[in-house]
CSV table of C-alpha atoms in Angstrom, one decimal:
chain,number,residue,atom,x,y,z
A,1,UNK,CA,0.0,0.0,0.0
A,2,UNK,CA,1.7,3.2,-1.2
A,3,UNK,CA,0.0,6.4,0.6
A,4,UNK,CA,0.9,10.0,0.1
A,5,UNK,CA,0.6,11.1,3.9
A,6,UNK,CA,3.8,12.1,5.9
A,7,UNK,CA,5.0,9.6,7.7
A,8,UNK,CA,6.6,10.5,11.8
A,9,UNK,CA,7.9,8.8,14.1
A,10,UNK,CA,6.7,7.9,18.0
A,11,UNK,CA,9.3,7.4,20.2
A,12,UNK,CA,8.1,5.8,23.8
A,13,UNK,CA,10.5,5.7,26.6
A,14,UNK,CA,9.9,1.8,28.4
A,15,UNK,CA,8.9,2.6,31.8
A,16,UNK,CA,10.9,1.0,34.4
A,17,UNK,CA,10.4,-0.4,38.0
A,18,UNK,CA,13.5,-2.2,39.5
A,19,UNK,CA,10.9,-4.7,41.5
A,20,UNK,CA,9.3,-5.8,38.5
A,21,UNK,CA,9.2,-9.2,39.7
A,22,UNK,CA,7.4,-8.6,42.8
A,23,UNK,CA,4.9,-6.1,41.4
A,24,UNK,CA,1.2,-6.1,40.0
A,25,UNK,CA,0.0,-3.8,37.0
A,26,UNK,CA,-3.2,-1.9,37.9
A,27,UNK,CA,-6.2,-3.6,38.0
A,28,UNK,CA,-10.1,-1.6,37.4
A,29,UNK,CA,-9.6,-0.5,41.2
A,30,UNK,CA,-5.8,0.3,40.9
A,31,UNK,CA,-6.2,2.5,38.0
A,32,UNK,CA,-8.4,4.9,39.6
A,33,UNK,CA,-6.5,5.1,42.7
A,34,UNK,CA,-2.9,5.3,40.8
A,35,UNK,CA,-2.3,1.8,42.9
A,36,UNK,CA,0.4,-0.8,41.4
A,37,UNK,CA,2.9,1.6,39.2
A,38,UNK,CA,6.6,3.0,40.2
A,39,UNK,CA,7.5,5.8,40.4
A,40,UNK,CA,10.4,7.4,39.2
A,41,UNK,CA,11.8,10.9,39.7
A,42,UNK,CA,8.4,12.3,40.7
A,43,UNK,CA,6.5,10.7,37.6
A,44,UNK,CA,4.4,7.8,37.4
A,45,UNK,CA,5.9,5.3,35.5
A,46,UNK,CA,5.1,1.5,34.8
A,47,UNK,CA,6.8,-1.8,34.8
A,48,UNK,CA,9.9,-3.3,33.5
A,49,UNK,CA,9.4,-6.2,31.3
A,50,UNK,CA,12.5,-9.0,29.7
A,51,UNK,CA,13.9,-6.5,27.4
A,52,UNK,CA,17.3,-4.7,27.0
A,53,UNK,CA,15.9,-1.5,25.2
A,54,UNK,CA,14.8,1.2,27.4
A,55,UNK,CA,12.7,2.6,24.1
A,56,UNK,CA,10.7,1.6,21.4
A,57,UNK,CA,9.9,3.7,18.0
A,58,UNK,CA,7.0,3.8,15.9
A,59,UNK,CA,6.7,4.7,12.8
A,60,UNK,CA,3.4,6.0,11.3
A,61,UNK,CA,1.6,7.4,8.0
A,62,UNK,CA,-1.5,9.9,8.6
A,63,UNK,CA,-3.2,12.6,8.0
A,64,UNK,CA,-1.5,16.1,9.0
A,65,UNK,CA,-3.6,18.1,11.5
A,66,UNK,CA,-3.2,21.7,12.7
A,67,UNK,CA,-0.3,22.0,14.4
A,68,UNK,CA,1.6,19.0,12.1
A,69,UNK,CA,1.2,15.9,14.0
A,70,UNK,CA,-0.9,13.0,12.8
A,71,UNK,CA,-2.6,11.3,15.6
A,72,UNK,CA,-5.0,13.2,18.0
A,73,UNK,CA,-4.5,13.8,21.6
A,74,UNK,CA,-6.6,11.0,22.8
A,75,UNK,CA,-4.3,8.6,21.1
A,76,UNK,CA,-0.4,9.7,23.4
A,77,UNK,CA,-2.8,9.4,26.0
A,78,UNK,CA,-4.1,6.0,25.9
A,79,UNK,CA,-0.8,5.1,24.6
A,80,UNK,CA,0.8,6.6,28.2
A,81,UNK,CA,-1.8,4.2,29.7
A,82,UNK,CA,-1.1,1.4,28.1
A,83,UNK,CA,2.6,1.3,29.2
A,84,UNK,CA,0.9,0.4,32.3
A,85,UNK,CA,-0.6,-2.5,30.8
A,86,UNK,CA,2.8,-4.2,29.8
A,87,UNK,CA,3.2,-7.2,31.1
A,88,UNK,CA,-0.8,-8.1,30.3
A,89,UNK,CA,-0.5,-6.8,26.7
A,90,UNK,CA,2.9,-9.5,25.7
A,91,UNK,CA,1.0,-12.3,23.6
A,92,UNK,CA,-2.6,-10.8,24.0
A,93,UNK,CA,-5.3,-9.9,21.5
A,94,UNK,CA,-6.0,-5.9,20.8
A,95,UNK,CA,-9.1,-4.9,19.0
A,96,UNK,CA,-8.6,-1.1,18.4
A,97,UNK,CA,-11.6,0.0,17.3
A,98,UNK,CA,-12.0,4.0,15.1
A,99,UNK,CA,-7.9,3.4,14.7
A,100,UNK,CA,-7.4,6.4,12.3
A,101,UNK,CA,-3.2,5.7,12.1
A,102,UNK,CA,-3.2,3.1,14.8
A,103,UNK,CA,-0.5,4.4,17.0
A,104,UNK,CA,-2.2,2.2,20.3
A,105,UNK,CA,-2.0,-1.2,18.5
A,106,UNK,CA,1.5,-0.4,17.1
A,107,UNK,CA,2.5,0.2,20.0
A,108,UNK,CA,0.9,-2.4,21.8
A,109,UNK,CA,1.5,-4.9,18.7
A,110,UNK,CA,5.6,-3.3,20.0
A,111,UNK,CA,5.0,-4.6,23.0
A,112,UNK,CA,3.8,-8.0,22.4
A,113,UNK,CA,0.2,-8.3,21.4
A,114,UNK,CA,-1.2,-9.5,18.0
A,115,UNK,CA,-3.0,-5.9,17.9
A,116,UNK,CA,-5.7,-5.1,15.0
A,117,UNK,CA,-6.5,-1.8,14.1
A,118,UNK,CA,-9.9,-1.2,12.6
A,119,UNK,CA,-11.5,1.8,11.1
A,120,UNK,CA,-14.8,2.3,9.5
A,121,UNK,CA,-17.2,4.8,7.0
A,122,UNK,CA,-15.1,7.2,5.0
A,123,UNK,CA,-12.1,5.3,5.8
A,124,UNK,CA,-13.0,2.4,4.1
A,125,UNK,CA,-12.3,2.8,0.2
A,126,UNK,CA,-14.5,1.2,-2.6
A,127,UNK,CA,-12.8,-2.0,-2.3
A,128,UNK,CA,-13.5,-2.8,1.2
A,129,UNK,CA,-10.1,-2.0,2.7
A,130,UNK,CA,-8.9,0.4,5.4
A,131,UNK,CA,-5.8,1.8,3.4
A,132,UNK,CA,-3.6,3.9,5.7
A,133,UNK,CA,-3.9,1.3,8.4
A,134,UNK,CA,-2.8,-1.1,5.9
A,135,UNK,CA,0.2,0.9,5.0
A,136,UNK,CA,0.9,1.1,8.8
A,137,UNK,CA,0.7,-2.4,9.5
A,138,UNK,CA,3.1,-2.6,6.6
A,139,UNK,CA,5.7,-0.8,8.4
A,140,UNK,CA,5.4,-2.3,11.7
A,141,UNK,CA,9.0,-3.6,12.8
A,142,UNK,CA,9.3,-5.9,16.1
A,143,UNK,CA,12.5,-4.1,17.1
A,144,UNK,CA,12.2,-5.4,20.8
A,145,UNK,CA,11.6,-9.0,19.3
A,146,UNK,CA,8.7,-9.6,21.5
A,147,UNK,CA,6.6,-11.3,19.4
A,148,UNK,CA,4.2,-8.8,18.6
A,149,UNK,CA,2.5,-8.6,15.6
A,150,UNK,CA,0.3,-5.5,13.5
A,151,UNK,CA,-2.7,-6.2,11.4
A,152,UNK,CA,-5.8,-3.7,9.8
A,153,UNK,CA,-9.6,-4.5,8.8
A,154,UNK,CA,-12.1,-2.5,7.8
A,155,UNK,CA,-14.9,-2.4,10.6
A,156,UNK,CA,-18.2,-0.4,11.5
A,157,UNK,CA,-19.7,-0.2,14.7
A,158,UNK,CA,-22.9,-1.8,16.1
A,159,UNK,CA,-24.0,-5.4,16.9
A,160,UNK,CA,-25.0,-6.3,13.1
A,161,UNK,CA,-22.1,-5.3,11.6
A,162,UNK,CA,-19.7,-7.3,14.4
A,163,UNK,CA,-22.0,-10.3,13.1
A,164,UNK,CA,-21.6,-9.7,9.6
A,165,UNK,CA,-17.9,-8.6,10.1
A,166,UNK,CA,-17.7,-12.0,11.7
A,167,UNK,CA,-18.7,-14.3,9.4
A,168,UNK,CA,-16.9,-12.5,6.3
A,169,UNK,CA,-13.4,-12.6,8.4
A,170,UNK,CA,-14.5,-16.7,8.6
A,171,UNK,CA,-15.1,-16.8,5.5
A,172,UNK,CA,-12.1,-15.3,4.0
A,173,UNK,CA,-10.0,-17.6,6.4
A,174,UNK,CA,-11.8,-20.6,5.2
A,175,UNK,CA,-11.1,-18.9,1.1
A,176,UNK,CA,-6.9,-18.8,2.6
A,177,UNK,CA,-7.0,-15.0,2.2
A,178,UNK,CA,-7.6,-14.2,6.0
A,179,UNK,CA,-3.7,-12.9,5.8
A,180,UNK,CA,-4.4,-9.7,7.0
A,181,UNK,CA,-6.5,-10.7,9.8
A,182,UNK,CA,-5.1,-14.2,10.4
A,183,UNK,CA,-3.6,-13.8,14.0
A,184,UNK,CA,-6.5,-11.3,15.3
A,185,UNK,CA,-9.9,-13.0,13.5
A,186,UNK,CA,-13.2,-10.9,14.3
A,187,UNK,CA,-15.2,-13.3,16.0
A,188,UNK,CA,-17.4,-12.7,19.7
A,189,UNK,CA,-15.4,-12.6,23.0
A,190,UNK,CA,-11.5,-12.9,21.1
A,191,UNK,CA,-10.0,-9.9,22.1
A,192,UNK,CA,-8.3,-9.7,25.8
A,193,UNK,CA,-8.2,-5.6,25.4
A,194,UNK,CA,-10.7,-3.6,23.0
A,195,UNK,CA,-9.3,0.2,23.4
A,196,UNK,CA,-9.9,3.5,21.2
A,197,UNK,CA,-9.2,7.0,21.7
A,198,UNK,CA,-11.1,10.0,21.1
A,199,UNK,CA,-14.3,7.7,19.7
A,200,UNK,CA,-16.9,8.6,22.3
A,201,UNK,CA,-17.3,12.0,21.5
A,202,UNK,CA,-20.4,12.3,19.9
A,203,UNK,CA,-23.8,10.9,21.4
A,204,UNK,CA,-25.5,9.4,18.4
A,205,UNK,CA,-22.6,6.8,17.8
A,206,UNK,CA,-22.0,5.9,21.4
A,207,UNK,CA,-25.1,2.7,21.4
A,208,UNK,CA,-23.3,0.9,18.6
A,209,UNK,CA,-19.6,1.7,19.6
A,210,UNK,CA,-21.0,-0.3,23.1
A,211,UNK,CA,-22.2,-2.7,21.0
A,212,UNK,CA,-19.2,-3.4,19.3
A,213,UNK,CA,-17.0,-3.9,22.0
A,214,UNK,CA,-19.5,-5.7,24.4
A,215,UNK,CA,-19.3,-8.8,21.2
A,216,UNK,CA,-15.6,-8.6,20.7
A,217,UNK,CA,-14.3,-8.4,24.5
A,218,UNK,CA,-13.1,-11.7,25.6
A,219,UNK,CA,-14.7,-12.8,29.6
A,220,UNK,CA,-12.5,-11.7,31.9
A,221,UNK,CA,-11.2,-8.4,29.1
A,222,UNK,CA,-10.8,-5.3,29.2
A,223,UNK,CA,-12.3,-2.2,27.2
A,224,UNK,CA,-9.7,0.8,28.1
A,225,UNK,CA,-10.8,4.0,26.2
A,226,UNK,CA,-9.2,7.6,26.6
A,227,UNK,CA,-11.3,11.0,25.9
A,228,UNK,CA,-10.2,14.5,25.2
A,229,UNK,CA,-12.8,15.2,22.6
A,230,UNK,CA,-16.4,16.3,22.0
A,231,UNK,CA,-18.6,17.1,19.1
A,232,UNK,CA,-19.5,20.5,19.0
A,233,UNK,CA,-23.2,19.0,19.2
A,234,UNK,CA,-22.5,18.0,22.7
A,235,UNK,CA,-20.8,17.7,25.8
A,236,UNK,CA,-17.9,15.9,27.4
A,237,UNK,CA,-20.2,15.2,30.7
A,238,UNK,CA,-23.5,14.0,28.3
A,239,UNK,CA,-20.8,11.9,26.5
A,240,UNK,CA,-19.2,10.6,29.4
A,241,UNK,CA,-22.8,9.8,30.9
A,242,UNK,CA,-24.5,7.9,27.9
A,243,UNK,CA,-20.8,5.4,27.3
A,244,UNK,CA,-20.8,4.7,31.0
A,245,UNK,CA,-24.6,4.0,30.6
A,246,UNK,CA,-24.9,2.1,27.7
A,247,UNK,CA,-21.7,-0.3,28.6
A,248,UNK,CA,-23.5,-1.0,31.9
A,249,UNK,CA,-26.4,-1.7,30.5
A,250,UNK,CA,-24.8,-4.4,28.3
A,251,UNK,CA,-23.1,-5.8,31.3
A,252,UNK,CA,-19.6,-4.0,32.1
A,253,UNK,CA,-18.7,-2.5,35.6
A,254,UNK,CA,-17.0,0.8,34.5
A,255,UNK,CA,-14.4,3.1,36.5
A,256,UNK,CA,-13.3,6.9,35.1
A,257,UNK,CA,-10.0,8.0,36.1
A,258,UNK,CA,-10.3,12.1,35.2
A,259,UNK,CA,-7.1,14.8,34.3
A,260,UNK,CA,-5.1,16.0,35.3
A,261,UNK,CA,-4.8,13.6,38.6
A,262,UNK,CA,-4.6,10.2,36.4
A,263,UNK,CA,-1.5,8.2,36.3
A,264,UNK,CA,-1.7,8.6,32.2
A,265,UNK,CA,-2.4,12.1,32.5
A,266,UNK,CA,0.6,12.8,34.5
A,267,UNK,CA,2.6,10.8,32.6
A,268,UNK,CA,1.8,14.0,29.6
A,269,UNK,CA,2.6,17.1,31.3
A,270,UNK,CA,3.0,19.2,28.5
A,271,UNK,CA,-0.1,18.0,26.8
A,272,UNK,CA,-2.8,20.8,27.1
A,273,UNK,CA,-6.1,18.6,28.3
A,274,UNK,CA,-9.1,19.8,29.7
A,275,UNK,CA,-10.2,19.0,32.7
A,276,UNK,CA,-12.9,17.0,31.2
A,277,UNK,CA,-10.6,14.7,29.9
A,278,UNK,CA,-11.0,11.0,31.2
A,279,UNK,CA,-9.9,7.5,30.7
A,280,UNK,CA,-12.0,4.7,30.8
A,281,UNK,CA,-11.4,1.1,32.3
A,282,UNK,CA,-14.7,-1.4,31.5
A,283,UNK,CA,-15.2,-5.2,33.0
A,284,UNK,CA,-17.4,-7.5,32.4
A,285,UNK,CA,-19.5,-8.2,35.9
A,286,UNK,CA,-19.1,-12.0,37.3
């Protein structure tokens, strides 16, 4: 896939805590609280895994936005969250769902996890692909040799289309031309995390983005998504609200962890968020 976006790269500094061995990554309670991470010269930081780099680099195309970077705020800070998340995310299955340039599952897919990046609508071109995130996938390189690995499908929200998207990622496998989705398949309850940034902002999407990751969260996953933007329509509270709403109503206990206190927002001082910024952390309830 040849694109004519500018590529950049997204350098991520490995957080490190010298008791790794002994210590637990933040759990639905933890998170809130700021529980189960290091800290290291006054900033929250997460755990050491097996590797000898103290850094990983991405490398992503997009689409410019003002300013001249190519992912939106929502997307460093879930990524600052997931570093968290690191010894969870080696060998586990991402869904990222409204991907845009996929810098979450890169990273993730960095660190381990057989990550795939969806998008939907207008970035789905006549043939049925998701083009940028293919050329991304293209240019994911396991420099910590961890395993990981970076896929792209084309996906729209709501509980028909998961079906549908279901039995045509089947039936390709079954045809032998599941390649691009042949370590992440979109089938119910196979994803250990489903995560997205900046997706919940406007009301009238919210239902079928709950759908969608209430039939592709695994029992016992995790739905992690970060918020720093709002439809002009709207309202970062009504948002907040109706996702918190319509997840429990499908069955998830949810917990918000707000800027600037969370871990993740600390972790981005110089990142201008509102205080209606917020990360969400969703479980199934036993």
């Amino acid at each position: 896939v040849d694109l004519d976006h500018p590529e950049r790269s997204f350098e991520f500094e490995l957080p490190h805590c010298p008791a790794a061995s002994n210590s637990q990554e933040p759990d639905m309670r933890e998170s809130a609280s700021g529980k189960g991470q290091c800290e290291a010269n006054g900033v929250m930081k997460g755990i050491l895994t097996n590797t000898t780099s103290s850094r990983v680099v991405v490398r992503l195309k997009g689409w410019e936005k003002p300013g001249g970077d190519i992912v939106w705020r929502g997307a460093r800070v879930l990524c600052a969250d997931l570093l968290r998340f690191r010894l969870s995310l080696k060998g586990a299955r991402i869904l990222e769902l409204g991907a845009s340039s996929g810098l979450p599952a890169a990273l993730c897919a960095s660190l381990g996890a057989h990550a795939l990046a969806t998008d939907g609508s207008d970035h789905i071109d006549m043939f049925g692909r998701v083009p940028l995130l293919e050329a991304n996938a293209q240019l994911f390189a396991d420099d910590l040799a961890l395993g990981g690995s970076f896929s792209a499908a084309a996906l729209n929200w709501g509980l028909d289309e998961a079906v549908e998207a279901e039995k045509e990622a089947e039936a390709s496998m079954s045809e032998g031309n599941g390649d691009s989705i042949a370590l992440a398949p979109l089938r119910r309850g196979s994803f250990d995390f489903v995560i997205g940034s900046d997706i919940s902002y406007d009301p009238k999407f919210i239902p079928k983005l709950a759908e969608s990751m209430a039939f592709f969260v695994a029992e016992g996953g995790r739905v992690i998504l970060a918020h720093t933007a709002v439809a002009t329509t709207s309202n970062h509270a009504e948002a907040q609200l109706l996702m918190v709403a319509k997840l429990e109503a499908l069955g998830f206990r949810c917990v918000l962890e707000h800027a600037p206190s969370g871990a993740a927002f600390q972790a981005l001082p110089d990142l201008d968020l509102s205080a209606s910024s917020y990360i969400l952390y969703a479980q199934r309830r036993h």
